[in-house]
Short mmCIF file of C-alpha atoms in Angstrom, two decimals:
data_model
loop_
_atom_site.label_atom_id
_atom_site.label_comp_id
_atom_site.label_asym_id
_atom_site.label_seq_id
_atom_site.Cartn_x
_atom_site.Cartn_y
_atom_site.Cartn_z
CA MET A 1047 -86.52 -162.33 -118.79
CA ARG A 1048 -88.75 -164.06 -121.29
CA ILE A 1049 -89.54 -163.32 -124.94
CA VAL A 1050 -93.10 -162.55 -126.07
CA LEU A 1051 -93.81 -163.07 -129.77
CA GLN A 1052 -96.43 -160.46 -130.65
CA PRO A 1053 -98.10 -161.05 -134.08
CA ALA A 1054 -98.70 -157.72 -135.78
CA ALA A 1055 -98.56 -157.90 -139.59
CA ARG A 1056 -98.29 -154.44 -141.02
CA SER A 1057 -99.73 -155.63 -144.35
CA ASP A 1058 -102.95 -155.52 -142.46
CA LYS A 1059 -104.27 -152.09 -142.89
CA ASP A 1060 -105.77 -151.87 -139.34
CA VAL A 1061 -102.71 -153.26 -137.61
CA ASN A 1062 -100.45 -150.79 -139.59
CA ARG A 1063 -102.73 -147.82 -138.54
CA HIS A 1064 -102.48 -148.94 -134.81
CA TYR A 1065 -98.60 -149.29 -135.19
CA LEU A 1066 -98.39 -145.82 -136.84
CA ASP A 1067 -100.54 -144.27 -134.04
CA THR A 1068 -99.00 -145.79 -130.88
CA ILE A 1069 -95.58 -147.38 -131.83
CA ALA A 1070 -94.10 -145.15 -134.54
CA SER A 1071 -95.62 -142.04 -132.72
CA PRO A 1072 -95.43 -142.48 -128.90
CA VAL A 1073 -98.46 -141.93 -126.82
CA SER A 1074 -98.66 -138.82 -124.66
CA PHE A 1075 -99.69 -139.34 -121.20
CA ALA A 1076 -101.10 -135.82 -120.76
CA ASP A 1077 -103.34 -136.41 -123.75
CA HIS A 1078 -105.04 -139.23 -121.98
CA ALA A 1079 -105.03 -138.05 -118.43
CA ASP A 1080 -108.67 -138.27 -118.15
CA LEU A 1081 -108.53 -142.06 -118.57
CA LEU A 1082 -105.26 -143.09 -117.10
CA ALA A 1083 -105.55 -144.40 -113.57
CA PRO A 1084 -103.32 -142.08 -111.24
CA ASP A 1085 -101.10 -145.05 -110.25
CA VAL A 1086 -100.56 -146.06 -113.79
CA ARG A 1087 -99.81 -142.62 -114.94
CA ALA A 1088 -97.46 -142.05 -111.98
CA ARG A 1089 -95.53 -145.25 -112.93
CA LEU A 1090 -95.35 -144.34 -116.47
CA GLU A 1091 -93.98 -140.82 -115.77
CA GLU A 1092 -91.44 -142.43 -113.53
CA LEU A 1093 -90.37 -144.82 -116.40
CA PHE A 1094 -90.68 -142.26 -119.08
CA PRO A 1095 -89.79 -138.84 -117.89
CA ASP A 1096 -90.40 -137.16 -121.36
CA GLY A 1097 -94.04 -137.88 -120.92
CA SER A 1098 -94.83 -140.49 -123.67
CA ALA A 1099 -94.26 -144.06 -124.56
CA ARG A 1100 -94.73 -146.56 -127.25
CA MET A 1101 -97.86 -148.68 -126.34
CA TRP A 1102 -99.43 -151.99 -127.70
CA GLY A 1103 -102.18 -154.14 -126.30
CA VAL A 1104 -103.63 -157.66 -126.47
CA VAL A 1105 -107.35 -158.54 -126.74
CA PRO A 1106 -108.87 -161.00 -124.40
CA GLY A 1107 -109.62 -163.42 -127.41
CA LYS A 1108 -112.36 -165.94 -127.70
CA ARG A 1109 -113.22 -167.37 -124.42
CA ASP A 1110 -110.57 -165.25 -122.94
CA VAL A 1111 -107.73 -167.52 -124.56
CA ASN A 1112 -105.14 -164.79 -124.21
CA VAL A 1113 -105.76 -163.87 -120.67
CA SER A 1114 -103.68 -166.67 -119.20
CA LYS A 1115 -101.00 -165.87 -121.48
CA VAL A 1116 -100.82 -162.30 -120.57
CA ARG A 1117 -100.58 -163.22 -116.94
CA LYS A 1118 -97.28 -164.93 -117.72
CA ILE A 1119 -95.79 -161.64 -118.95
CA SER A 1120 -93.61 -159.52 -116.59
CA ALA A 1121 -92.10 -156.21 -116.87
CA GLY A 1122 -88.56 -156.60 -118.17
CA ASP A 1123 -89.66 -159.36 -120.86
CA PHE A 1124 -88.93 -158.54 -124.47
CA ALA A 1125 -91.68 -158.19 -127.08
CA LEU A 1126 -90.78 -159.17 -130.58
CA PHE A 1127 -93.16 -158.05 -133.26
CA SER A 1128 -93.76 -160.28 -136.22
CA GLY A 1129 -95.57 -160.08 -139.44
CA ASP A 1130 -95.19 -160.95 -143.12
CA LYS A 1131 -92.72 -163.58 -142.35
CA LYS A 1132 -90.38 -161.47 -140.48
CA ILE A 1133 -89.49 -160.21 -136.99
CA TYR A 1134 -89.22 -156.47 -137.44
CA PHE A 1135 -89.48 -154.72 -134.18
CA ALA A 1136 -88.53 -155.34 -130.47
CA GLY A 1137 -88.69 -153.45 -127.11
CA THR A 1138 -88.55 -154.11 -123.45
CA ILE A 1139 -91.96 -154.30 -121.83
CA ALA A 1140 -91.61 -151.57 -119.07
CA LEU A 1141 -95.05 -151.69 -117.71
CA MET A 1142 -98.32 -153.78 -118.10
CA TRP A 1143 -101.91 -152.71 -116.98
CA ARG A 1144 -105.54 -153.34 -117.94
CA ASP A 1145 -107.43 -150.38 -119.44
CA GLU A 1146 -110.39 -151.02 -121.68
CA LYS A 1147 -111.43 -147.38 -122.16
CA LEU A 1148 -107.96 -146.10 -123.01
CA ALA A 1149 -107.41 -149.01 -125.33
CA GLU A 1150 -110.80 -148.24 -127.06
CA ARG A 1151 -109.84 -144.79 -127.45
CA LEU A 1152 -106.44 -145.58 -129.05
CA TRP A 1153 -107.46 -148.54 -131.09
CA GLY A 1154 -111.18 -148.96 -131.23
CA ARG A 1155 -112.64 -152.39 -131.25
CA ASN A 1156 -112.25 -155.58 -133.49
CA HIS A 1157 -114.94 -157.44 -135.29
CA ASN A 1158 -115.64 -159.46 -132.16
CA ASP A 1159 -116.36 -156.15 -130.27
CA GLN A 1160 -113.19 -156.52 -128.16
CA THR A 1161 -110.49 -154.01 -127.60
CA TRP A 1162 -106.81 -154.45 -126.91
CA GLU A 1163 -107.30 -153.82 -123.19
CA TYR A 1164 -104.21 -155.80 -121.81
CA MET A 1165 -101.94 -152.93 -122.52
CA TYR A 1166 -98.11 -152.49 -122.25
CA ALA A 1167 -95.53 -149.84 -122.69
CA LEU A 1168 -92.33 -150.44 -124.33
CA SER A 1169 -88.87 -148.98 -123.77
CA GLY A 1170 -85.49 -149.52 -125.54
CA THR A 1171 -87.36 -150.10 -128.83
CA GLN A 1172 -85.40 -151.05 -131.96
CA GLY A 1173 -85.99 -152.17 -135.55
CA LEU A 1174 -85.06 -155.74 -136.64
CA ASP A 1175 -84.99 -157.59 -139.84
CA ILE A 1176 -85.11 -161.35 -139.04
CA THR A 1177 -86.96 -163.89 -141.16
CA VAL A 1178 -89.28 -166.35 -139.32
CA ASP A 1179 -87.25 -169.06 -141.17
CA GLU A 1180 -84.24 -168.15 -139.04
CA ILE A 1181 -86.33 -168.33 -135.98
CA ARG A 1182 -87.70 -171.84 -137.01
CA GLU A 1183 -84.17 -173.12 -137.52
CA LEU A 1184 -82.75 -171.57 -134.26
CA LEU A 1185 -85.42 -172.82 -132.07
CA ASP A 1186 -85.83 -176.25 -133.95
CA TRP A 1187 -89.43 -175.44 -134.95
CA LYS A 1188 -91.19 -177.49 -137.56
CA PRO A 1189 -90.88 -176.03 -140.93
CA ASN A 1190 -94.52 -175.00 -141.31
CA ARG A 1191 -94.82 -173.54 -137.89
CA ASN A 1192 -95.89 -169.82 -137.67
CA ILE A 1193 -96.35 -167.19 -135.05
CA GLN A 1194 -100.04 -167.07 -134.53
CA GLY A 1195 -101.45 -165.50 -131.50
CA ILE A 1196 -99.42 -163.97 -128.69
CA TYR A 1197 -96.97 -166.51 -127.66
CA ILE A 1198 -94.37 -166.65 -124.69
CA LEU A 1199 -91.16 -168.62 -125.19
CA ASP A 1200 -89.88 -170.82 -122.36
CA THR A 1201 -86.80 -169.79 -120.53
CA ASP A 1202 -84.39 -171.70 -122.61
CA ASP A 1203 -85.67 -170.54 -126.02
CA SER A 1204 -86.00 -167.09 -124.70
CA GLU A 1205 -82.28 -167.15 -123.72
CA THR A 1206 -81.31 -168.62 -127.07
CA LEU A 1207 -83.12 -165.93 -129.06
CA ARG A 1208 -82.07 -163.19 -126.69
CA THR A 1209 -78.40 -164.12 -127.11
CA TYR A 1210 -78.78 -164.46 -130.90
CA LEU A 1211 -80.32 -161.00 -131.28
CA THR A 1212 -78.10 -159.31 -128.49
CA LEU A 1213 -81.29 -158.05 -126.68
CA GLU A 1214 -80.48 -156.01 -123.70
CA PRO A 1215 -82.70 -154.63 -120.96
CA SER A 1216 -83.62 -150.96 -121.64
CA THR A 1217 -82.08 -148.31 -119.51
CA ALA A 1218 -85.64 -147.09 -118.75
CA ASP A 1219 -86.33 -150.57 -116.93
CA THR A 1220 -86.50 -149.75 -113.26
CA SER A 1221 -87.96 -153.11 -112.49
CA ALA A 1222 -84.41 -154.55 -112.37
CA ALA A 1223 -83.40 -157.56 -110.19
CA PRO A 1224 -82.83 -156.92 -106.44
CA ALA A 1225 -79.52 -155.71 -105.25
CA PRO A 1226 -76.92 -158.40 -104.98
CA ASP A 1227 -76.32 -160.07 -101.68
CA PRO A 1228 -72.61 -160.45 -101.01
CA GLN A 1229 -72.96 -163.20 -98.50
CA SER A 1230 -75.13 -165.40 -100.70
CA ASP A 1231 -72.95 -164.68 -103.78
CA ALA A 1232 -69.93 -165.86 -101.77
CA ALA A 1233 -71.58 -168.93 -100.58
CA ALA A 1234 -72.70 -169.85 -104.15
CA ALA A 1235 -69.22 -169.39 -105.37
CA CYS A 1236 -67.70 -171.57 -102.60
CA GLY A 1237 -70.40 -174.18 -103.29
CA PHE A 1238 -69.89 -174.49 -106.98
CA ASP A 1239 -68.13 -177.76 -107.91
CA GLY A 1240 -68.47 -177.70 -111.68
CA GLU A 1241 -65.81 -177.02 -114.26
CA LEU A 1242 -64.41 -173.57 -114.08
CA GLU A 1243 -62.63 -174.03 -117.58
CA ARG A 1244 -64.35 -176.25 -120.12
CA THR A 1245 -62.35 -178.26 -122.44
CA ALA A 1246 -64.33 -176.93 -125.39
CA LEU A 1247 -62.87 -173.37 -124.71
CA ARG A 1248 -59.29 -174.53 -125.50
CA ALA A 1249 -59.92 -175.12 -129.17
CA TYR A 1250 -61.77 -171.72 -129.45
CA ARG A 1251 -58.96 -169.98 -127.60
CA GLY A 1252 -56.51 -171.54 -129.97
CA GLU A 1253 -58.46 -170.47 -132.90
CA GLN A 1254 -58.64 -166.91 -131.40
CA ALA A 1255 -54.92 -166.73 -130.97
CA ALA A 1256 -54.31 -167.88 -134.60
CA LEU A 1257 -56.92 -165.33 -135.77
CA LYS A 1258 -55.25 -162.53 -133.98
CA ARG A 1259 -51.76 -163.46 -135.28
CA HIS A 1260 -53.27 -163.28 -138.85
CA LEU A 1261 -54.84 -159.93 -138.12
CA LEU A 1262 -51.90 -158.51 -136.30
CA PRO A 1263 -48.48 -159.65 -137.35
CA GLY A 1264 -46.65 -156.91 -135.36
CA PRO A 1265 -46.59 -155.51 -131.99
CA THR A 1266 -49.10 -152.73 -132.67
CA GLY A 1267 -52.19 -152.46 -134.91
CA GLU A 1268 -55.15 -150.18 -135.74
CA CYS A 1269 -58.62 -150.43 -134.50
CA ALA A 1270 -60.92 -150.96 -137.40
CA LEU A 1271 -63.59 -148.67 -135.88
CA CYS A 1272 -61.76 -145.85 -134.06
CA GLY A 1273 -58.75 -145.92 -136.14
CA ARG A 1274 -56.39 -145.62 -133.19
CA VAL A 1275 -53.08 -147.48 -133.45
CA LEU A 1276 -52.57 -149.27 -130.24
CA PRO A 1277 -50.16 -152.00 -128.67
CA ALA A 1278 -51.45 -155.52 -129.31
CA THR A 1279 -52.58 -156.05 -125.88
CA PHE A 1280 -55.46 -153.66 -126.39
CA LEU A 1281 -56.63 -155.11 -129.67
CA ILE A 1282 -59.18 -157.93 -130.01
CA ALA A 1283 -59.84 -160.36 -133.02
CA ALA A 1284 -63.54 -159.27 -133.11
CA HIS A 1285 -65.80 -161.37 -135.28
CA ILE A 1286 -67.82 -159.25 -137.78
CA LYS A 1287 -70.68 -161.81 -137.71
CA LYS A 1288 -71.25 -163.37 -134.33
CA ARG A 1289 -69.04 -166.37 -133.97
CA ALA A 1290 -71.59 -168.62 -132.51
CA VAL A 1291 -73.69 -168.53 -135.71
CA CYS A 1292 -70.75 -168.74 -138.08
CA THR A 1293 -70.35 -171.90 -140.21
CA ASP A 1294 -67.06 -173.81 -139.90
CA GLU A 1295 -66.11 -172.50 -143.30
CA GLU A 1296 -66.78 -168.92 -142.09
CA LYS A 1297 -64.79 -169.35 -138.92
CA ARG A 1298 -61.79 -170.46 -140.97
CA ASP A 1299 -62.10 -167.64 -143.29
CA PHE A 1300 -59.54 -165.46 -141.46
CA ALA A 1301 -59.22 -162.86 -144.07
CA ASN A 1302 -62.84 -161.79 -143.98
CA ILE A 1303 -64.80 -163.00 -140.86
CA ALA A 1304 -63.02 -160.78 -138.26
CA MET A 1305 -61.55 -157.39 -137.73
CA LEU A 1306 -59.40 -155.74 -135.03
CA ALA A 1307 -61.36 -153.80 -132.41
CA CYS A 1308 -59.91 -152.10 -129.36
CA SER A 1309 -60.77 -153.26 -125.84
CA LEU A 1310 -61.03 -149.35 -125.01
CA GLY A 1311 -64.78 -149.33 -125.98
CA CYS A 1312 -65.06 -150.20 -129.63
CA ASP A 1313 -65.33 -154.03 -129.30
CA SER A 1314 -68.13 -153.62 -126.77
CA LEU A 1315 -69.92 -151.09 -128.74
CA TYR A 1316 -69.87 -153.12 -131.91
CA GLU A 1317 -70.62 -156.57 -130.10
CA ARG A 1318 -73.66 -155.02 -128.43
CA GLY A 1319 -75.06 -153.30 -131.37
CA TYR A 1320 -74.50 -149.65 -130.59
CA VAL A 1321 -72.47 -149.18 -133.72
CA THR A 1322 -72.56 -150.95 -137.01
CA VAL A 1323 -70.97 -150.55 -140.48
CA THR A 1324 -73.05 -149.65 -143.56
CA ASP A 1325 -72.83 -151.06 -146.87
CA GLY A 1326 -69.85 -148.99 -148.13
CA GLY A 1327 -67.97 -148.91 -144.91
CA VAL A 1328 -69.35 -145.98 -142.83
CA ILE A 1329 -69.97 -146.39 -139.17
CA GLU A 1330 -73.65 -145.83 -138.20
CA ALA A 1331 -74.60 -145.18 -134.47
CA SER A 1332 -77.60 -146.66 -132.77
CA PRO A 1333 -80.46 -144.14 -131.66
CA LEU A 1334 -80.81 -146.15 -128.54
CA ALA A 1335 -77.53 -144.84 -127.30
CA GLN A 1336 -79.29 -141.47 -126.73
CA ASP A 1337 -80.85 -142.96 -123.58
CA ALA A 1338 -77.42 -142.89 -121.84
CA PRO A 1339 -75.50 -139.64 -122.32
CA ALA A 1340 -71.96 -141.17 -121.67
CA LEU A 1341 -72.75 -143.86 -124.18
CA HIS A 1342 -74.13 -141.46 -126.78
CA GLU A 1343 -70.96 -139.30 -126.59
CA LEU A 1344 -69.02 -142.52 -127.37
CA VAL A 1345 -70.85 -143.60 -130.39
CA GLU A 1346 -71.09 -140.10 -131.74
CA GLN A 1347 -67.26 -140.07 -131.89
CA LEU A 1348 -67.45 -143.03 -134.13
CA ALA A 1349 -70.35 -142.17 -136.22
CA GLY A 1350 -69.57 -141.22 -139.73
CA ARG A 1351 -66.05 -142.51 -139.86
CA THR A 1352 -65.16 -144.63 -142.89
CA VAL A 1353 -63.87 -148.08 -141.99
CA PRO A 1354 -60.96 -149.09 -144.15
CA TRP A 1355 -61.58 -152.83 -143.08
CA TRP A 1356 -64.80 -152.91 -145.05
CA SER A 1357 -64.76 -154.79 -148.37
CA GLU A 1358 -67.08 -156.43 -150.71
CA ASP A 1359 -66.05 -159.86 -149.29
CA ARG A 1360 -66.70 -158.87 -145.83
CA GLU A 1361 -70.07 -157.06 -146.52
CA PRO A 1362 -72.28 -160.23 -146.00
CA HIS A 1363 -70.82 -160.42 -142.49
CA PHE A 1364 -71.43 -156.74 -141.85
CA ARG A 1365 -74.95 -157.12 -143.36
CA TRP A 1366 -75.63 -159.88 -140.79
CA HIS A 1367 -74.58 -157.67 -137.88
CA ARG A 1368 -76.77 -154.86 -139.24
CA ALA A 1369 -79.81 -157.05 -139.38
CA HIS A 1370 -79.28 -159.21 -136.21
CA THR A 1371 -77.17 -157.20 -133.70
CA PHE A 1372 -77.38 -153.48 -134.50
CA LYS A 1373 -79.91 -151.61 -132.36
CA ALA A 1374 -81.68 -149.83 -135.21
CA GLY A 1375 -84.39 -147.21 -134.84
CA THR A 1376 -88.11 -147.97 -134.60
CA PRO A 1377 -89.40 -148.56 -138.13
CA ALA A 1378 -91.69 -145.72 -139.30
#
């Protein structure tokens, strides 16, 4: 899975109009049945049973400069929309197709008389609030590098950014990897001769043990999110801000960098961005959880609870989580 950087500055009135028409407001398949090819419509309805999807497109560009780029994109890749010095929106590319007539109906034509005919439908969309400066630093770009023109990150940079933003494939993505092959998996395991435990993990585990002792001095403790009092074995010293991006000073700030979260669901829900803590300490649930009923039921049990763990000193770390990890709704 690779990441596609899609320039779309909403300060441009035309871009904003297109965004409002086909991203903020999903496109109904029935409304455009006269133009949608039967196989495309069938696939869209398979991926989006409610009959609509958020759509975007790419123009061929001068001398078809974008065509070779588009051909590198696959279903399951992530599209990140950028504009006005921020990454503000993301989604999984569920389907790609070419449709000049539909693109012209949806978005018209640009000043070069081209339309955004290389179209894609997005699932699992979410709002983000990441500065381009952060992306430059994370990917070791030059200070003056900007996102101009559609750009596909290589595999390593895609994985770095995907991990940083906790991006996960949408539940609507039915183009998943093939079923596992037990025989090949077993052969791969037997043939692996690398380190099973890296030395670097020892210091990390030592730090985690000390952090948990600080947060949990007794045999039981209270989960910061659900409030259940549980034995120590079911409680995790969960970093409020992703540990991988914490400074050394933040990692050593045991009083503020972490909280107790239970292994009965709360730790995973927070780590993967399905719940977050607002400024003031109230739990907010991700609208993306609605795609999976069982998940939605879990997050709704937490939504609206006041987190006693929240404080002014911890708020900067919760703010980082809201901006970088929480799966927010699509910006209007």
